[in-house]
mmCIF file of C-alpha atoms in Angstrom:
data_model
loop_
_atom_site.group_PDB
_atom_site.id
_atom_site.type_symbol
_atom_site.label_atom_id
_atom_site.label_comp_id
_atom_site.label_asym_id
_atom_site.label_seq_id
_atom_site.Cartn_x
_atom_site.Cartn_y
_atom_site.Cartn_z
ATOM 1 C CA UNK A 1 20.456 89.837 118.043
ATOM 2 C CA UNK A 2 22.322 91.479 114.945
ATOM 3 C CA UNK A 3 25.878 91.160 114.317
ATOM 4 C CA UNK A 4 27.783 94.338 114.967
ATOM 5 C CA UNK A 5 28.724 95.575 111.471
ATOM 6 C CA UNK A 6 30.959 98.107 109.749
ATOM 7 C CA UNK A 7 29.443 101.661 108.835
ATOM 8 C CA UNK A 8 29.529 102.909 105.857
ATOM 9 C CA UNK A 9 31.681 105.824 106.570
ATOM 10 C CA UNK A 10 34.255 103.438 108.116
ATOM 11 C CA UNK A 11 34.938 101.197 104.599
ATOM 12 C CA UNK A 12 36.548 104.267 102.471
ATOM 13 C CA UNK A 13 39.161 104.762 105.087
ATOM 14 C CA UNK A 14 39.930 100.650 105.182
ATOM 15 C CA UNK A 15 40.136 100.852 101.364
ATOM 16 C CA UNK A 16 42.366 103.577 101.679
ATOM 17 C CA UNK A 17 45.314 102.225 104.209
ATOM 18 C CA UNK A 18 44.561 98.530 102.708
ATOM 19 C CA UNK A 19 46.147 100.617 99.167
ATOM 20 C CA UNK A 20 48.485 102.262 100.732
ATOM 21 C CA UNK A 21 49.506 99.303 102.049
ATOM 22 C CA UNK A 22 50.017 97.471 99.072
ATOM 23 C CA UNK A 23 52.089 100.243 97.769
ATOM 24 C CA UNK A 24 54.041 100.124 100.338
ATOM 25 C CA UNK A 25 55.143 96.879 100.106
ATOM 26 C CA UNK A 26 55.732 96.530 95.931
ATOM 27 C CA UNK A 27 58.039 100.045 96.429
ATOM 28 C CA UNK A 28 60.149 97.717 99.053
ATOM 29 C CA UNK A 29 59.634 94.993 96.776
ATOM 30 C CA UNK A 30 60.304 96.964 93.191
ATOM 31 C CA UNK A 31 64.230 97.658 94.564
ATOM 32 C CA UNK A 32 66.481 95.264 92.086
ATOM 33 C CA UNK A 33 69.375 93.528 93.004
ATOM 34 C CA UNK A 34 72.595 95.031 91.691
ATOM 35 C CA UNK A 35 73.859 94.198 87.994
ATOM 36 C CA UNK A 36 77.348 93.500 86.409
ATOM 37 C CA UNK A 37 78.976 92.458 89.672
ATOM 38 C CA UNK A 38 82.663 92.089 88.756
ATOM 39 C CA UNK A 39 86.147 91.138 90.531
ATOM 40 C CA UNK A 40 88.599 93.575 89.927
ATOM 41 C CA UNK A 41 92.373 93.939 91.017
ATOM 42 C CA UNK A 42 92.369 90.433 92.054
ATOM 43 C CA UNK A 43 95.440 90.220 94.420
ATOM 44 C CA UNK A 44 97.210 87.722 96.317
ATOM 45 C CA UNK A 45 95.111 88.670 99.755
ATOM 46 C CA UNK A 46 92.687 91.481 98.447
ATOM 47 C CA UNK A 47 90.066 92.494 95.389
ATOM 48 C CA UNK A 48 87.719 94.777 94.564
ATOM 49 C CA UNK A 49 84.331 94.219 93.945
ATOM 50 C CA UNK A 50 81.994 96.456 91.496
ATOM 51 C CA UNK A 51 78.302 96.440 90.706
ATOM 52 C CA UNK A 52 75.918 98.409 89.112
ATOM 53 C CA UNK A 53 72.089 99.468 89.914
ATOM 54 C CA UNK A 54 69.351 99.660 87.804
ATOM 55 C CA UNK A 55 68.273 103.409 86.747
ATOM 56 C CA UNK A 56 65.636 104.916 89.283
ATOM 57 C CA UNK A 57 66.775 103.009 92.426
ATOM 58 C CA UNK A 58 66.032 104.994 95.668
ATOM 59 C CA UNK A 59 69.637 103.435 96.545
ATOM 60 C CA UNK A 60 71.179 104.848 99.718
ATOM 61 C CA UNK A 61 74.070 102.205 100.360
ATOM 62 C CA UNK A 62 75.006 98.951 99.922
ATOM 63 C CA UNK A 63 75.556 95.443 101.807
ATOM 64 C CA UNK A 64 78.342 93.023 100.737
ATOM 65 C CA UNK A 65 78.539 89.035 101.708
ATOM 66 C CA UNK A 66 81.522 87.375 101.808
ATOM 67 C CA UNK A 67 82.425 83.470 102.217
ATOM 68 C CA UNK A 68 84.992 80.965 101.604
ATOM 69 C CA UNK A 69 83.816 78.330 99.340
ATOM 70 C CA UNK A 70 82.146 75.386 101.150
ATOM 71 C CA UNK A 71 82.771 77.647 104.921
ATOM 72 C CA UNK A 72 79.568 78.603 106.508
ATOM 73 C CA UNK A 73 81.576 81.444 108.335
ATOM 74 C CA UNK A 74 80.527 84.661 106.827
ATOM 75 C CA UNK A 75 81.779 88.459 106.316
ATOM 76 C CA UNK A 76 79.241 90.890 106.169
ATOM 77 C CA UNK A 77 79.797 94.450 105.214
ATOM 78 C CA UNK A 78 77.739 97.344 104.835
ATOM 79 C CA UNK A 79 77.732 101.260 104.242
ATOM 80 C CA UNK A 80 74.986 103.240 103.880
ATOM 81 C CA UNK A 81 74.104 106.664 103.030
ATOM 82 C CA UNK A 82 76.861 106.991 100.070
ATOM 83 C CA UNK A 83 76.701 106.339 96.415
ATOM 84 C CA UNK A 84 80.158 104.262 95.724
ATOM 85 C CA UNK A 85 79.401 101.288 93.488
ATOM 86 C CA UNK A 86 82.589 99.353 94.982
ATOM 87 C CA UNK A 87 84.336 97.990 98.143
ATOM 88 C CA UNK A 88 87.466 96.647 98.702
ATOM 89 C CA UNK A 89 87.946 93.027 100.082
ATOM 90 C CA UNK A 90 91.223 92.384 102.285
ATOM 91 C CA UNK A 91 92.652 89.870 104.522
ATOM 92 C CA UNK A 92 91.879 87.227 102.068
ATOM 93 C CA UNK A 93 94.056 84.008 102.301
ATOM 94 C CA UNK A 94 96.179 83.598 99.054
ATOM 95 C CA UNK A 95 94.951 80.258 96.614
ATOM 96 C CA UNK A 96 91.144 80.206 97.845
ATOM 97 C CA UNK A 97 87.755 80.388 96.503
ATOM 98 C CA UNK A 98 85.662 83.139 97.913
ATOM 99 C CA UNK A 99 81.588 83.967 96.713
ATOM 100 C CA UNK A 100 80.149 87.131 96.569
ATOM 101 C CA UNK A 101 76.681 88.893 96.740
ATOM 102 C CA UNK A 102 76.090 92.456 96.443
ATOM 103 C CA UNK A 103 72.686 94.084 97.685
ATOM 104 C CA UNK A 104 71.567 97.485 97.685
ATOM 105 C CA UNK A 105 69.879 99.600 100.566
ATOM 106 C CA UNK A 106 67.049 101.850 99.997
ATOM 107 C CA UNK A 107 64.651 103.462 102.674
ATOM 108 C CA UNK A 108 62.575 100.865 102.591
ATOM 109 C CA UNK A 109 64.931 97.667 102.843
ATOM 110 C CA UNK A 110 67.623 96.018 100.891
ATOM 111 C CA UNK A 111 67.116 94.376 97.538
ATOM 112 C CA UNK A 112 67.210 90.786 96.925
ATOM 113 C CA UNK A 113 71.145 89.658 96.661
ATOM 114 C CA UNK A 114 72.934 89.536 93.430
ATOM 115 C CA UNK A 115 73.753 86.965 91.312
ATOM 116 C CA UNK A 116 76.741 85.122 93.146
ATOM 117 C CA UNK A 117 80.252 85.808 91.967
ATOM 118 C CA UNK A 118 83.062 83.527 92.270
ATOM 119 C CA UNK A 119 86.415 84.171 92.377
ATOM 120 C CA UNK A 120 90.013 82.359 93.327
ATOM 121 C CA UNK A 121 92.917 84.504 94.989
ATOM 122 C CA UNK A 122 96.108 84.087 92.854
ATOM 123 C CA UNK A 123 99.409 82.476 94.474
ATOM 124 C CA UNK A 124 102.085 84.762 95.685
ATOM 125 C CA UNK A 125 104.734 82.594 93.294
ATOM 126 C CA UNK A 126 102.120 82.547 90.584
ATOM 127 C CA UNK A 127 101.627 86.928 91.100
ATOM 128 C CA UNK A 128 105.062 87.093 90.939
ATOM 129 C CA UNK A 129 105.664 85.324 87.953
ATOM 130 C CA UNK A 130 102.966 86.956 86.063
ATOM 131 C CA UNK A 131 104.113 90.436 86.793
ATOM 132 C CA UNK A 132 105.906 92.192 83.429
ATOM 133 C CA UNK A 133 109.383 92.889 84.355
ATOM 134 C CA UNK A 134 108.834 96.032 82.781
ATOM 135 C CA UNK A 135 105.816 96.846 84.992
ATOM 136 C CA UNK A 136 106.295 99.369 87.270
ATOM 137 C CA UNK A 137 104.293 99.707 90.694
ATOM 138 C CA UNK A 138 103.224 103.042 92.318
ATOM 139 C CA UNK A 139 105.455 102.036 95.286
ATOM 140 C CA UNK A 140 108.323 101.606 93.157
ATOM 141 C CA UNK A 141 107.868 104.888 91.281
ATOM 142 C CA UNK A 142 107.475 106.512 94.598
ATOM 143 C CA UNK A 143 111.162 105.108 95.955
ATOM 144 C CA UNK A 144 112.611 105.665 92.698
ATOM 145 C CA UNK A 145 111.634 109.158 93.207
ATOM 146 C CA UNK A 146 113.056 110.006 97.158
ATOM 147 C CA UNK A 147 116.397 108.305 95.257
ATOM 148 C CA UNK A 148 116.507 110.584 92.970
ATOM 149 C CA UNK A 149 115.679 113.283 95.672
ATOM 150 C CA UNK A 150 118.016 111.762 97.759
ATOM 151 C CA UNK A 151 121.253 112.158 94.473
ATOM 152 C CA UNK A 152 120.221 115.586 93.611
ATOM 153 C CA UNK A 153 120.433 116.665 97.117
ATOM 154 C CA UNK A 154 124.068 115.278 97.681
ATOM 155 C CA UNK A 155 124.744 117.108 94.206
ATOM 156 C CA UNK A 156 124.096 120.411 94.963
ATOM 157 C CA UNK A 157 125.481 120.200 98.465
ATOM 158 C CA UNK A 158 128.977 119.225 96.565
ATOM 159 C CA UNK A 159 128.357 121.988 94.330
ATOM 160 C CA UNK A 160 127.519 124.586 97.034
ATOM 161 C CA UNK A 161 131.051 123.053 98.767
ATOM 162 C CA UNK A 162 133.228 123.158 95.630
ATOM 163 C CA UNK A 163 131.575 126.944 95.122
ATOM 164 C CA UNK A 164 132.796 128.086 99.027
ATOM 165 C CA UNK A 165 136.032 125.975 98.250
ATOM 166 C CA UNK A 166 136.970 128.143 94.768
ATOM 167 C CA UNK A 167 135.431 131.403 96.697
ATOM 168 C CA UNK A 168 137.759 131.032 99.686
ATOM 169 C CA UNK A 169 140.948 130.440 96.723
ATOM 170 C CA UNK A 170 139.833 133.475 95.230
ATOM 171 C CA UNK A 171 140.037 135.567 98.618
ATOM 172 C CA UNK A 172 143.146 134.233 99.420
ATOM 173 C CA UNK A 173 144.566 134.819 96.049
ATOM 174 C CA UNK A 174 143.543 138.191 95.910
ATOM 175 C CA UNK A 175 145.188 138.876 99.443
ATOM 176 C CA UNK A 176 148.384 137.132 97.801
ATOM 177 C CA UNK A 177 148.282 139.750 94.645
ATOM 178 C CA UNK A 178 147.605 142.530 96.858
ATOM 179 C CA UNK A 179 150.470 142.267 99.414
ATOM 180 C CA UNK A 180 153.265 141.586 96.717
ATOM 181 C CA UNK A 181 153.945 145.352 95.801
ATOM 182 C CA UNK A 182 154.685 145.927 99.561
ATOM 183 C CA UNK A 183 156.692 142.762 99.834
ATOM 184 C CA UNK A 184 158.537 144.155 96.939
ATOM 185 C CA UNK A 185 159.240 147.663 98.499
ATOM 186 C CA UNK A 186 160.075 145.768 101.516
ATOM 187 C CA UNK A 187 162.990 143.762 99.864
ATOM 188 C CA UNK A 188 164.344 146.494 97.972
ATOM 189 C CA UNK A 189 164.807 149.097 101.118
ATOM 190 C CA UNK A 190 166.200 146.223 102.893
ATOM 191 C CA UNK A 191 168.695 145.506 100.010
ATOM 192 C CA UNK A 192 169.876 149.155 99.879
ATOM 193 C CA UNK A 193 170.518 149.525 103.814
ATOM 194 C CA UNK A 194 173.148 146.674 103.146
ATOM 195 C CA UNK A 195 174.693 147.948 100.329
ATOM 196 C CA UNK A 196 178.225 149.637 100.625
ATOM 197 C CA UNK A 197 178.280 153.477 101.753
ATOM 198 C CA UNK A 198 180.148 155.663 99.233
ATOM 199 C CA UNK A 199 183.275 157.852 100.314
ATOM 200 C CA UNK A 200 181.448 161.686 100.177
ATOM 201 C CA UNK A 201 184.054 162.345 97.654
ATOM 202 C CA UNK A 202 183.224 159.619 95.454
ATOM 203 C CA UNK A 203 185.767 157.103 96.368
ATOM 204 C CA UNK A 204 185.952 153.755 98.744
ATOM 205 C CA UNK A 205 186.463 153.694 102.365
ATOM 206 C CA UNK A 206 189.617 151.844 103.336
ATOM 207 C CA UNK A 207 190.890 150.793 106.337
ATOM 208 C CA UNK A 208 193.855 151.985 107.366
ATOM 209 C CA UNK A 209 196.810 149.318 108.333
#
């Protein structure tokens, strides 16, 4: 009895999904790991981590590792559908050795990991020290301003109070300069009702003894 075999017509079609196939996998496989990986703004207890891609990259997103140097305990983050080429790291313990790997997301899968980056968090003393006395942060710049805010506020309230105070002197003053004529007619028709009456023919009245 003969073996069942495959038809003829059947062989093209195999051919076909066996290529597609293959393509398949050497797209997934074709995505590079992520270039240039670098620390930056390297802080006491966070950092930034940036990367690069290779040109062409169906790259959708990206996923970040994160461990303590000889810890097994892991951080894992990812974002997807965006096309940022950093991420911030936080709640990182101050004097400790962290290593990094960056891949990238496509469609298909994620890329093999980067090269691994590692890095040391600085000391809080040792930050401190380092920082140029001359250096000037965005938070101080922004309390520096509401001060300022703050003096020129209580300067032109004074000047808006010194203004109503030299109005209100003027008013009065005014009222002052404007009553003294009448004041003045008022004195003199009181000082010639006290004066002496005159005889009608010209001389003193005398009392007779």
């Amino acid at each position: 009895m003969a073996k069942p075999g495959l038809s003829a017509a059947a062989l093209p079609l195999l051919l076909l999904g066996s290529l597609l196939s293959a393509s398949s996998v050497k797209a997934d496989a074709a995505l590079s790991a992520p270039l240039n990986v670098t620390i930056r703004e390297l802080e006491v207890n966070s950092a930034v981590v940036t990367w690069e891609i290779s040109e062409g990259d169906p790259v959708i997103g990206f996923a970040i590792t994160q461990q303590k140097k000889d810890v097994r305990m892991l951080r894992f983050i990812q974002e997807v559908n965006t096309t940022t080429r950093s991420c911030a790291l936080w709640d990182l313990d101050e004097d400790t050795e962290y290593i990094v790997h960056v891949q990238s997301i496509s469609m298909g899968g994620s890329s093999p990991p980067s090269q691994p980056v590692l890095f040391r968090t600085p000391k809080e003393s040792e930050k401190m020290a380092s920082k140029n006395p001359d250096e000037v942060t965005m938070e101080e710049v922004g309390q520096d301003a509401q001060l300022r805010a703050g003096e020129l506020i209580i300067i032109v309230v004074v000047l808006v109070m010194w203004a109503g105070v030299i109005a209100l002197f003027c008013r009065q003053y005014d009222i002052i300069k404007d009553n003294e004529p009448n004041n003045n007619k008022d004195k003199a028709k009181n000082s010639s009702e006290c004066s002496t009456p005159e005889h009608p023919q010209g001389g003193l009245l005398r009392s007779n003894v």
